[in-house]
Tab-separated table of N, CA and C and ligand atoms in Angstrom:
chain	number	residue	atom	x	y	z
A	124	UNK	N	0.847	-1.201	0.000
A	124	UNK	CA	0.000	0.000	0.000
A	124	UNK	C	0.883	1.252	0.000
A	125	UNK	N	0.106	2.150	-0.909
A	125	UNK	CA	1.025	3.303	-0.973
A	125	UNK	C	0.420	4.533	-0.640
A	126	UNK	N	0.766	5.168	0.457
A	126	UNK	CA	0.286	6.771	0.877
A	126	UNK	C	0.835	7.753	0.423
A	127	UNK	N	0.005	8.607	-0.706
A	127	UNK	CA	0.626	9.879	-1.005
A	127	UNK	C	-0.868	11.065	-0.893
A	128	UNK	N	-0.001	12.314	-1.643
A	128	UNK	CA	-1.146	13.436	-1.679
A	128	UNK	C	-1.804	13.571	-2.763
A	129	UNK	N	-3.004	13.756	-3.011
A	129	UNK	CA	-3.556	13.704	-4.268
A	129	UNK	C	-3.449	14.755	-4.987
A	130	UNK	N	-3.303	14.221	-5.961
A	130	UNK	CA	-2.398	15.890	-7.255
A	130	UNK	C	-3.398	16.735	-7.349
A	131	UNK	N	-3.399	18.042	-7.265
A	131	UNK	CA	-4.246	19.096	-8.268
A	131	UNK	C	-5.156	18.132	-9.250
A	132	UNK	N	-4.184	17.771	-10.227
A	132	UNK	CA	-5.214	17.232	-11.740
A	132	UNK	C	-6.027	16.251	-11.138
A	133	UNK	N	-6.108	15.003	-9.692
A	133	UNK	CA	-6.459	14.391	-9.634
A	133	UNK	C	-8.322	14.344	-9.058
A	134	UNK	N	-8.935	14.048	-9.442
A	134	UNK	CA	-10.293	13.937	-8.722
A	134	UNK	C	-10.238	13.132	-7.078
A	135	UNK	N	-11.030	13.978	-5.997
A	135	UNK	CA	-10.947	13.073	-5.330
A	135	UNK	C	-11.570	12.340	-5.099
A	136	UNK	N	-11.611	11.237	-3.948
A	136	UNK	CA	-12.084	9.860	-3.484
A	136	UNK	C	-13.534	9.884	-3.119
A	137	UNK	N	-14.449	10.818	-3.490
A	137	UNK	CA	-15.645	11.689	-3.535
A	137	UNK	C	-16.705	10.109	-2.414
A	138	UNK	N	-16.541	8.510	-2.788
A	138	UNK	CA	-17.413	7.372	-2.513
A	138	UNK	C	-17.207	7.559	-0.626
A	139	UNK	N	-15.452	7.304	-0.609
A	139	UNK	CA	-14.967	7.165	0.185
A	139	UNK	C	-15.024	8.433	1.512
A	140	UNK	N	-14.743	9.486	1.045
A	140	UNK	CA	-14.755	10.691	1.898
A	140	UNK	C	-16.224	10.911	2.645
A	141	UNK	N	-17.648	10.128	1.310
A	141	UNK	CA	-18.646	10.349	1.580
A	141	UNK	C	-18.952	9.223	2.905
A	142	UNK	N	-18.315	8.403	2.984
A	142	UNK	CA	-18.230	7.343	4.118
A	142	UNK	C	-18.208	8.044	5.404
A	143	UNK	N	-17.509	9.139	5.591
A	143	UNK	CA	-16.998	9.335	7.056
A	143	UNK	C	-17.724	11.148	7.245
A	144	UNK	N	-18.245	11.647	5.818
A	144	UNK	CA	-19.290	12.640	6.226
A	144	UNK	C	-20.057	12.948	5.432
A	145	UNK	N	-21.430	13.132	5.260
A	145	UNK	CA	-22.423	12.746	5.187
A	145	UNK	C	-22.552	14.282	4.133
A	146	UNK	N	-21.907	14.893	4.889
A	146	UNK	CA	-22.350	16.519	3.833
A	146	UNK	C	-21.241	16.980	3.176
A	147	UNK	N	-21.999	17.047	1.640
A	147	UNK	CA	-20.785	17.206	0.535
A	147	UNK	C	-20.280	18.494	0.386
A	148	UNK	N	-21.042	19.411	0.666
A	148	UNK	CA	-21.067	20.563	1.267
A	148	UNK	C	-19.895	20.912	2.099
A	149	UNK	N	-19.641	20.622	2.911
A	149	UNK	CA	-18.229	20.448	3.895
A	149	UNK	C	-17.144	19.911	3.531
A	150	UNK	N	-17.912	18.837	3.025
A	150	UNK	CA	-16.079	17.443	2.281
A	150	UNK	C	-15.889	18.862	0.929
A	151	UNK	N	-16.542	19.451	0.105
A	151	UNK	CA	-16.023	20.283	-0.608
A	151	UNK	C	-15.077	21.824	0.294
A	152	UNK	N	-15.618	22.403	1.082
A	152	UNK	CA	-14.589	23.148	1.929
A	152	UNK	C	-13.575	22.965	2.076
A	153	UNK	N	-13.744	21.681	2.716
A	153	UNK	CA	-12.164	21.274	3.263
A	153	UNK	C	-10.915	21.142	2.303
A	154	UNK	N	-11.619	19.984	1.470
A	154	UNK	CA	-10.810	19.953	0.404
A	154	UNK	C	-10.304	21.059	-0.343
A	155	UNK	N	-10.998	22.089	-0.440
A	155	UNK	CA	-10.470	22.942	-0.509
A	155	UNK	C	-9.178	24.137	0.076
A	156	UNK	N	-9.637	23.759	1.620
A	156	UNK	CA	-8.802	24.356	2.819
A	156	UNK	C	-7.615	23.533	2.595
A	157	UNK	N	-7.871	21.600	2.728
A	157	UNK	CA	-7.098	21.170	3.557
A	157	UNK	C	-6.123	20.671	2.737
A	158	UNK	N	-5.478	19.693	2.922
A	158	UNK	CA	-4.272	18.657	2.197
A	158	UNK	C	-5.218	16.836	1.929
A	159	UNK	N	-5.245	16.712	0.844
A	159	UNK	CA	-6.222	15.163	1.026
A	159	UNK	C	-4.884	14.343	0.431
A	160	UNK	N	-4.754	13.097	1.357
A	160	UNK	CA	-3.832	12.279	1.328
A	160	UNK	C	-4.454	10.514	0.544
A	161	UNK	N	-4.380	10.191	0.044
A	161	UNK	CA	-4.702	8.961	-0.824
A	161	UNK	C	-4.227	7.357	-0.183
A	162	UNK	N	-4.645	6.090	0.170
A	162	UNK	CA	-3.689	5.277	-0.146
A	162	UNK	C	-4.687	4.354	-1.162
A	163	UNK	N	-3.341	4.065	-1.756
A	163	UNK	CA	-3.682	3.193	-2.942
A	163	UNK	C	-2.987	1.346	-3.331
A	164	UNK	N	-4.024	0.271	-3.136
A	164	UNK	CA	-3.445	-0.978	-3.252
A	164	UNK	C	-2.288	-1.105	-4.138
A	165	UNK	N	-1.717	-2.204	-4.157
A	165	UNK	CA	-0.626	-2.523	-5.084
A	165	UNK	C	-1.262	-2.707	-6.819
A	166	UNK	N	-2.481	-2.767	-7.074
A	166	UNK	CA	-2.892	-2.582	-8.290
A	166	UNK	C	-3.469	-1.220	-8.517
A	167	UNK	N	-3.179	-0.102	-8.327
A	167	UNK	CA	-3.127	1.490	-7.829
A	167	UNK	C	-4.506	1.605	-7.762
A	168	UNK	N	-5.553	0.898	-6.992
A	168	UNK	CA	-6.990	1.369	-6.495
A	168	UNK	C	-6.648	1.939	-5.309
A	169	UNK	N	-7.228	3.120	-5.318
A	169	UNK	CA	-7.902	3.929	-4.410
A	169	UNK	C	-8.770	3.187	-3.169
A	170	UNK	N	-7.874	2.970	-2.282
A	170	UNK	CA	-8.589	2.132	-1.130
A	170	UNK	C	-8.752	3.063	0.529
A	171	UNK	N	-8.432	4.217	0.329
A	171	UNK	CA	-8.616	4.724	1.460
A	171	UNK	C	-8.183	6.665	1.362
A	172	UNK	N	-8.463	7.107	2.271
A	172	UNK	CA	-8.140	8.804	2.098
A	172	UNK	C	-8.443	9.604	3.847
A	173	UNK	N	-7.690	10.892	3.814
A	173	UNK	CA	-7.684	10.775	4.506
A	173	UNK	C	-7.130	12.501	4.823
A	174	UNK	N	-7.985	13.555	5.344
A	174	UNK	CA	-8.023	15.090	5.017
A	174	UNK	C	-7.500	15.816	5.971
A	175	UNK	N	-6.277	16.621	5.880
A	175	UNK	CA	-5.516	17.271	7.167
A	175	UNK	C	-5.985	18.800	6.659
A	176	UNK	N	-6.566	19.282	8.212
A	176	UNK	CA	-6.981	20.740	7.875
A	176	UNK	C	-5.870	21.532	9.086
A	177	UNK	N	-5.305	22.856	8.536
A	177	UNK	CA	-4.570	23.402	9.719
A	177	UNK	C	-5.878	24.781	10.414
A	178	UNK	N	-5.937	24.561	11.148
A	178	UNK	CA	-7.382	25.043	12.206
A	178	UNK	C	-6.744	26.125	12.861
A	179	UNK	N	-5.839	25.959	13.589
A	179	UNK	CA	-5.839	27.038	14.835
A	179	UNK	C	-3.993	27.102	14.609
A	180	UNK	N	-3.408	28.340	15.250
A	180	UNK	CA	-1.911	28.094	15.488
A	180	UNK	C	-1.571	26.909	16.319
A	181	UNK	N	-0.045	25.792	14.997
A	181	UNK	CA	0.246	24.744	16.088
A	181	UNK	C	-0.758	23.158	16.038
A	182	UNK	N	-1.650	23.765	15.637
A	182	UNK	CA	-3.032	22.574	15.495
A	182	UNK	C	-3.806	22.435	14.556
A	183	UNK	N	-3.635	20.818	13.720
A	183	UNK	CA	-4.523	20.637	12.861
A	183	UNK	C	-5.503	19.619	12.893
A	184	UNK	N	-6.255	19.268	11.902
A	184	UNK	CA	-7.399	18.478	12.413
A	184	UNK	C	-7.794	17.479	11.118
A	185	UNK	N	-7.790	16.036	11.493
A	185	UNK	CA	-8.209	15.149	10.878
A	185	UNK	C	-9.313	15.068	10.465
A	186	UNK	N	-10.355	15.781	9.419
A	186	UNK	CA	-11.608	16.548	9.059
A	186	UNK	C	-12.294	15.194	8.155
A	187	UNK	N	-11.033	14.016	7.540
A	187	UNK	CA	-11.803	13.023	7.068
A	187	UNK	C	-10.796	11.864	7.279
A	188	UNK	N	-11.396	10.649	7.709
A	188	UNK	CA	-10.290	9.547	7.093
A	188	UNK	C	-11.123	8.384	6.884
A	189	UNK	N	-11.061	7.825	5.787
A	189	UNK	CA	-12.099	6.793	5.766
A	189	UNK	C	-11.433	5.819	4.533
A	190	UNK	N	-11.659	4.138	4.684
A	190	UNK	CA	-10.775	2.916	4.563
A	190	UNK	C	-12.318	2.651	3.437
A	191	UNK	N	-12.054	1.905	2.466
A	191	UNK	CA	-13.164	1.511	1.546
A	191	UNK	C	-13.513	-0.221	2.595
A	192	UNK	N	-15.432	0.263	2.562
A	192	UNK	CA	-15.687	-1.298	3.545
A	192	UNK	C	-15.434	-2.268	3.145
A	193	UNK	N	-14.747	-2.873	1.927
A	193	UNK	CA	-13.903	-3.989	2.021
A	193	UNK	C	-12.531	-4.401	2.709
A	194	UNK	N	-12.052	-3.211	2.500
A	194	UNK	CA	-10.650	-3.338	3.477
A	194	UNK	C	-10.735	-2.663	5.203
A	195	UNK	N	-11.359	-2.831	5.596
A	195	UNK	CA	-11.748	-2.629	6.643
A	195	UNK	C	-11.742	-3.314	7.654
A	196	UNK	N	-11.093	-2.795	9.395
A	196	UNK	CA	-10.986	-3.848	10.269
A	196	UNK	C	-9.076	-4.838	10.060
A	197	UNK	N	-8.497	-4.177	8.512
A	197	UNK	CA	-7.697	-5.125	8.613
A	197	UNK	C	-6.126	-3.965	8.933
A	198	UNK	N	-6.428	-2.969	9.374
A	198	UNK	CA	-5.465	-2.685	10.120
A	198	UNK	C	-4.771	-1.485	9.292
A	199	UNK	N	-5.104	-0.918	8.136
A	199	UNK	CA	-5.555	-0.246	7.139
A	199	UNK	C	-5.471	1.339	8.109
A	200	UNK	N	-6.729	0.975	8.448
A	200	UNK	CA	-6.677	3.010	9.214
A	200	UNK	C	-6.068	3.062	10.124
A	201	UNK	N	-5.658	2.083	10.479
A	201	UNK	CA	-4.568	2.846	12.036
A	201	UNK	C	-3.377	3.016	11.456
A	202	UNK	N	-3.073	2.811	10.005
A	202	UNK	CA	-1.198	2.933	8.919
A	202	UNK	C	-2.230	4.341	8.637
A	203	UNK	N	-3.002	4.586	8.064
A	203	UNK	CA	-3.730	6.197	7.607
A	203	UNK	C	-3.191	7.171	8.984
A	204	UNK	N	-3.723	6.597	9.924
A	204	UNK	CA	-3.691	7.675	11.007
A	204	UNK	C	-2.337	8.042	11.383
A	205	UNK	N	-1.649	6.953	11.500
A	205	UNK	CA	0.153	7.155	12.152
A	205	UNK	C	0.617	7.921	11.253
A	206	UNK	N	0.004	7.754	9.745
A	206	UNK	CA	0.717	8.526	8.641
A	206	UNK	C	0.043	9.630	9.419
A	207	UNK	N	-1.027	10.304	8.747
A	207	UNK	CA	-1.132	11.570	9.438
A	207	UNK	C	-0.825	12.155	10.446
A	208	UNK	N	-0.394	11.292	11.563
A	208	UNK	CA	0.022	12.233	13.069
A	208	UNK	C	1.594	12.258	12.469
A	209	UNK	N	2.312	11.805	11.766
A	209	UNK	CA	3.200	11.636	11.019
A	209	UNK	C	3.803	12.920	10.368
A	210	UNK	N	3.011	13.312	9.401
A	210	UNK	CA	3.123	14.557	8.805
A	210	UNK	C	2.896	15.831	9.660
A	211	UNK	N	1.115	15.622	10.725
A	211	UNK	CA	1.161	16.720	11.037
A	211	UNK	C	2.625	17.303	12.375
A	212	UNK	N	3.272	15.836	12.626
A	212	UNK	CA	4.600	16.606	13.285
A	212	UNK	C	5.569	17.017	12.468
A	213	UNK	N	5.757	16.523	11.086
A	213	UNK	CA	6.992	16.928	10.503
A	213	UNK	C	6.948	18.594	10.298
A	214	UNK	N	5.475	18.875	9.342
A	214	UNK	CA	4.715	19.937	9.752
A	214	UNK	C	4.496	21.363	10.829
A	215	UNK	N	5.086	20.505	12.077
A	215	UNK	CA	5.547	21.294	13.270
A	215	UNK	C	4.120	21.606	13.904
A	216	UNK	N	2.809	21.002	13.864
A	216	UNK	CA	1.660	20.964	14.678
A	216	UNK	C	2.401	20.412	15.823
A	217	UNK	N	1.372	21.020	16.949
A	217	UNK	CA	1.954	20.533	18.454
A	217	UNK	C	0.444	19.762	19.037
A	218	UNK	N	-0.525	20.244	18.210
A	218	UNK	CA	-1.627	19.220	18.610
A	218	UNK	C	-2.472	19.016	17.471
A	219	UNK	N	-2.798	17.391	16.940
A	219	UNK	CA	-3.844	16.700	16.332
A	219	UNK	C	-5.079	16.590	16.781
A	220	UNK	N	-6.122	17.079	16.233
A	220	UNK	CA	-7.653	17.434	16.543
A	220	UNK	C	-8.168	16.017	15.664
A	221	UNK	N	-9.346	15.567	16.119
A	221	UNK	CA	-10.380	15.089	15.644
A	221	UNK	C	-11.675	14.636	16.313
A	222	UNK	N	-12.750	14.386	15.732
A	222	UNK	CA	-14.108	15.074	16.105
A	222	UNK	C	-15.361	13.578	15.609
A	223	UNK	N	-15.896	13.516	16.330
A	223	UNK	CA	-16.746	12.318	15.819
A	223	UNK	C	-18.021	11.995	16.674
A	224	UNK	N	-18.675	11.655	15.863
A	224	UNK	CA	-20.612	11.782	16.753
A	224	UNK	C	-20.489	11.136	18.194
A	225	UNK	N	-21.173	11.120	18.662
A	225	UNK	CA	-22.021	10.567	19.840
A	225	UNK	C	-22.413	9.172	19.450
A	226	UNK	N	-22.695	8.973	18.845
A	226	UNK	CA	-22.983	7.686	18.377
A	226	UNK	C	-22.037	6.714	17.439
A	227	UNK	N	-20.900	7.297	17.233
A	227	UNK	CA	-19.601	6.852	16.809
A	227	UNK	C	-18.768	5.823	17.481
A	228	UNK	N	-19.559	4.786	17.920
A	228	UNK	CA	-18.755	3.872	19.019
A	228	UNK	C	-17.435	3.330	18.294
A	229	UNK	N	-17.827	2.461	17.122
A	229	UNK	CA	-16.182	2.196	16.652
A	229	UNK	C	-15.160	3.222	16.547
A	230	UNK	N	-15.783	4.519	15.764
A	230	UNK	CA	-14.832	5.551	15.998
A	230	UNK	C	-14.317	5.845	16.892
A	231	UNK	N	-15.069	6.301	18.107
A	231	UNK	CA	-14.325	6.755	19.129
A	231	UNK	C	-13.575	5.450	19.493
A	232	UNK	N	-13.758	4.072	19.522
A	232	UNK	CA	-12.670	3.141	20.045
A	232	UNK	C	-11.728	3.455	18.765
A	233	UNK	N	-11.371	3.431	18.050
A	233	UNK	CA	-10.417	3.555	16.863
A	233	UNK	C	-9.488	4.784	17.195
A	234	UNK	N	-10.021	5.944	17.481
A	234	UNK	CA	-9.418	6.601	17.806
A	234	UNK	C	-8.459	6.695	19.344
A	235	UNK	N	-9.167	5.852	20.425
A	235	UNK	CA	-8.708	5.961	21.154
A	235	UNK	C	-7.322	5.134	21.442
A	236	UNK	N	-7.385	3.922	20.502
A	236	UNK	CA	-7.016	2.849	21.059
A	236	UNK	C	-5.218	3.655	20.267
A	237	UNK	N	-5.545	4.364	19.482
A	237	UNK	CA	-4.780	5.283	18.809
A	237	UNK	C	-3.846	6.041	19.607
A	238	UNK	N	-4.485	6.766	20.462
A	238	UNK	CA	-3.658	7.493	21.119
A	238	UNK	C	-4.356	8.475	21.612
A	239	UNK	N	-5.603	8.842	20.920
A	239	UNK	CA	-6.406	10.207	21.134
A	239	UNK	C	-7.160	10.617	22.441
A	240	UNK	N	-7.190	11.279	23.031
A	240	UNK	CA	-8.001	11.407	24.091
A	240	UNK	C	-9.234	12.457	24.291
A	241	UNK	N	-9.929	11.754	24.538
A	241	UNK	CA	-11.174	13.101	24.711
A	241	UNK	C	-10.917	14.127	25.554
A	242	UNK	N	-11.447	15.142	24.708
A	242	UNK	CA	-10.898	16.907	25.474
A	242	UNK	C	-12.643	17.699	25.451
A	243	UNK	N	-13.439	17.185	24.660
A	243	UNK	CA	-14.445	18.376	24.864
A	243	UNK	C	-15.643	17.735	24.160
A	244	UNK	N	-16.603	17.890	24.247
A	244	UNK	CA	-17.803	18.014	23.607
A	244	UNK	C	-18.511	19.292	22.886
A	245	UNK	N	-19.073	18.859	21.478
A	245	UNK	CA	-19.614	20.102	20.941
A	245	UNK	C	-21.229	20.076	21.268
A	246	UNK	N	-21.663	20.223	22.025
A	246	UNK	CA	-23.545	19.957	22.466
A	246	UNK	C	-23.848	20.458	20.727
A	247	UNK	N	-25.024	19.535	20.526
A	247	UNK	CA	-25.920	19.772	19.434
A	247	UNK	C	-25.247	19.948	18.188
A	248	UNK	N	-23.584	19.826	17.868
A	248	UNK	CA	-23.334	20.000	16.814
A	248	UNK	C	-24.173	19.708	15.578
A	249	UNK	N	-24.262	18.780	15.480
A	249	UNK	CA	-25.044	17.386	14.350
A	249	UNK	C	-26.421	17.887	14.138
A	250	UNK	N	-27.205	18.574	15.593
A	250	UNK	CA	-28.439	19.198	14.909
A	250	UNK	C	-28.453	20.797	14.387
A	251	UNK	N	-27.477	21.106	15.024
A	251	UNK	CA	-27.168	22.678	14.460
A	251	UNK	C	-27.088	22.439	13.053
A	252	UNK	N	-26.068	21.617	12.466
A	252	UNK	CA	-25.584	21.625	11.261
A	252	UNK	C	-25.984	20.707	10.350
A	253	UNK	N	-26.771	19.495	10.541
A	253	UNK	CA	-27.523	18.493	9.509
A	253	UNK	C	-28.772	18.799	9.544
A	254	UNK	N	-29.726	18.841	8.713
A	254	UNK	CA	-30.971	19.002	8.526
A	254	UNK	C	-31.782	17.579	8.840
A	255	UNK	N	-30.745	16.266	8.063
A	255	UNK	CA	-31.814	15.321	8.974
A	255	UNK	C	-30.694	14.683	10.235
A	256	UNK	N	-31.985	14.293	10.792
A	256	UNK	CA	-31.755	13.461	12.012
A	256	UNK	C	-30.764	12.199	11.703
A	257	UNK	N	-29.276	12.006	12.250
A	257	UNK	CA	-28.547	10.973	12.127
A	257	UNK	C	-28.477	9.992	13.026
A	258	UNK	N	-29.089	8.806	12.601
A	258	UNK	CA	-29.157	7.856	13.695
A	258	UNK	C	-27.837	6.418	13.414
A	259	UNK	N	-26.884	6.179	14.620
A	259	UNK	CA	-26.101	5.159	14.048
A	259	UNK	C	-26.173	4.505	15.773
A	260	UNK	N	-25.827	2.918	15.581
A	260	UNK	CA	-25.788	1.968	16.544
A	260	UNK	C	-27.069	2.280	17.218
A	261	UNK	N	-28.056	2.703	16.861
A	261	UNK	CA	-29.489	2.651	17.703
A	261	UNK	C	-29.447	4.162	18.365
A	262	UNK	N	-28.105	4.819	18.444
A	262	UNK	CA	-28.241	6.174	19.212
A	262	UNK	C	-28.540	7.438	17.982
A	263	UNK	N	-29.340	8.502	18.845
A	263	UNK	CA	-29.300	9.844	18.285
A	263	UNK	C	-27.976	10.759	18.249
A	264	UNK	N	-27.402	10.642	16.848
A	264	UNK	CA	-26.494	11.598	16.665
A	264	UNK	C	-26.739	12.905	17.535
A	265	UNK	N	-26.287	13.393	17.940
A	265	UNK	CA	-26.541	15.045	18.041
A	265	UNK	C	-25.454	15.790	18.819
A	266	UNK	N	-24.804	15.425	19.396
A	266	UNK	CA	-23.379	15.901	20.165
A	266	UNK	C	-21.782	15.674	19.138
A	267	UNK	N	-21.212	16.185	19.095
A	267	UNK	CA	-19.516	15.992	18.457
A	267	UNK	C	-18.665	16.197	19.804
A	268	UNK	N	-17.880	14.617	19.773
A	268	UNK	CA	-16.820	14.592	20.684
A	268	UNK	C	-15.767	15.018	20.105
A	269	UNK	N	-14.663	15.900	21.067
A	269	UNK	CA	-13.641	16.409	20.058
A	269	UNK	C	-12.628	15.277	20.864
A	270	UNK	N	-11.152	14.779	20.162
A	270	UNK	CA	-10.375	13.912	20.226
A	270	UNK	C	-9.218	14.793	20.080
A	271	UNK	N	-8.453	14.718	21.098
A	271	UNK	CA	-7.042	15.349	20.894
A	271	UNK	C	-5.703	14.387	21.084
A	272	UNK	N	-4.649	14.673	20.064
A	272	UNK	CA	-3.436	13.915	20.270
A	272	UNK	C	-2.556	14.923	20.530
A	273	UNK	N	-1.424	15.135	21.876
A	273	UNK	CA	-0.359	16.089	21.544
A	273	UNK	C	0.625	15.319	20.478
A	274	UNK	N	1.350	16.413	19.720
A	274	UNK	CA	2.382	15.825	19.247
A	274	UNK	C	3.876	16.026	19.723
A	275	UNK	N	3.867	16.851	20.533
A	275	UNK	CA	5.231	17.133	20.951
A	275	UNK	C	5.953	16.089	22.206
B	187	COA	N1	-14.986	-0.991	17.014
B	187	COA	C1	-13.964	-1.215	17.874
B	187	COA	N2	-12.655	-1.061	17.530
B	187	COA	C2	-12.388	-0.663	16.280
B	187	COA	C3	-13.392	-0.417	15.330
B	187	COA	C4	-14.746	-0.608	15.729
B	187	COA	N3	-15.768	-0.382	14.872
B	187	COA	N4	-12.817	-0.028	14.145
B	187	COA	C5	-11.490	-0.065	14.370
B	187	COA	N5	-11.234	-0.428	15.649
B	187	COA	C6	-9.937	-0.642	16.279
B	187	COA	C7	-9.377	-1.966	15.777
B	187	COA	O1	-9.799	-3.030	16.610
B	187	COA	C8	-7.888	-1.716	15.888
B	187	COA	O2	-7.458	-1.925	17.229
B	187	COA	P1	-6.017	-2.537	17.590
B	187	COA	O3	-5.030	-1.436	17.258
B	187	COA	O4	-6.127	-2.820	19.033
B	187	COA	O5	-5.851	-3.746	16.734
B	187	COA	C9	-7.748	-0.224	15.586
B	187	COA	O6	-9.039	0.354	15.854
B	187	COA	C10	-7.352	0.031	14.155
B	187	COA	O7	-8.301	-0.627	13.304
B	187	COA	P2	-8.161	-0.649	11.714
B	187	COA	O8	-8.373	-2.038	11.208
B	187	COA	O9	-6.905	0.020	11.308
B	187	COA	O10	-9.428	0.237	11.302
B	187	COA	P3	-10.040	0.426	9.831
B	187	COA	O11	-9.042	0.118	8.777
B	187	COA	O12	-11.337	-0.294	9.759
B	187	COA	O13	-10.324	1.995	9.817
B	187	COA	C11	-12.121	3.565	10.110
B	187	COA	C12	-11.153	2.589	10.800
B	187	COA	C13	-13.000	4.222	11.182
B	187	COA	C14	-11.299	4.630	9.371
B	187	COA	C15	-12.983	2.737	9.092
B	187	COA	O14	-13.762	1.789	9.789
B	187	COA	C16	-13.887	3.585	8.216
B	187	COA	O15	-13.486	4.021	7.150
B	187	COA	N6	-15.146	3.802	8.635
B	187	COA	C17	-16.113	4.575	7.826
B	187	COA	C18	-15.743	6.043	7.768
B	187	COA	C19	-15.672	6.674	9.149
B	187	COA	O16	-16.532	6.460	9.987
B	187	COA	N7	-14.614	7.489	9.354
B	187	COA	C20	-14.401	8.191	10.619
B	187	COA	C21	-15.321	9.349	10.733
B	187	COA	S1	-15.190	10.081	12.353
């Protein structure tokens, strides 16, 4: 597997990005703001991606990362993530942000088991900002946990 940045000329992973947020609306912002990173199998498919935004002085934020559901579970996004906490130190960030529902149970274990630790809650994010109601594992979306890694 090979991790790089996706070129200017290249289209992005539009299936995949749509995996991990729901509004295209936003995945277009970012991409715009941010840096979108690619990995691609040994037959050069597009199997995963993965969006570094710089947010605040010192601190950036993992805004997308998402593994195509076939390759999934096999160990795939936690090589995405190390890459990214990866860069955002070479980079010279001193803290990695990331953010994920209330109802995000694998996520938040994925992230944690990572390294990340919970720092804050956003009350009502999900209803402030989605028009419909997001329901996952039986729970009501409606809160954003924020996830912090130092890097220093
Ligand atoms: N429940 C519990 N633990 C989980 C988990 C889940 N649903 N998904 C991953 N983990 C754990 C694994 O057990 C593994 O733990 P280990 O280090 O102790 O072995 C670790 O997280 C890494 O797992 P990995 O196989 O690398 O995860 P992955 O390749 O499936 O990628 C996601 C994880 C979340 C990126 C992937 O499932 C995905 O693309 N989901 C859809 C998009 C999405 O929700 N993105 C995040 C938005 S916040």
């Amino acid at each position: 597997m090979k991790i790089r940045q996706l070129r200017q000329d290249e289209n992005p992973p539009m299936d995949l990005l749509l995996l991990a947020d729901p509004s295209r609306e936003s995945i277009a912002d970012y991409l715009e703001r941010g840096e979108c990173y690619i990995a691609e199998n040994e037959a050069g498919k597009v199997i995963a991606v993965y969006v570094l935004l710089s947010t605040r002085p010192q601190t950036a934020e993992l805004v997308n990362i998402a593994v195509c559901e076939e390759e999934q579970g096999k160990g795939i996004g936690k090589k995405l993530l190390l890459d990214a906490i990866q860069r955002a130190r070479f980079k010279g960030y001193k803290t990695l942000e990331v953010g994920t529902g209330n109802s995000s149970i694998g996520q938040l274990a994925f992230y944690q088991k990572c390294g990340f630790r919970i720092t804050s809650i956003d009350y009502d994010f999900f209803t402030r900002h989605y028009e419909e109601k997001i329901y996952e594992n039986g729970i009501w979306c409606r809160d954003m946990i924020r996830l912090t890694l130092d890097l220093v």
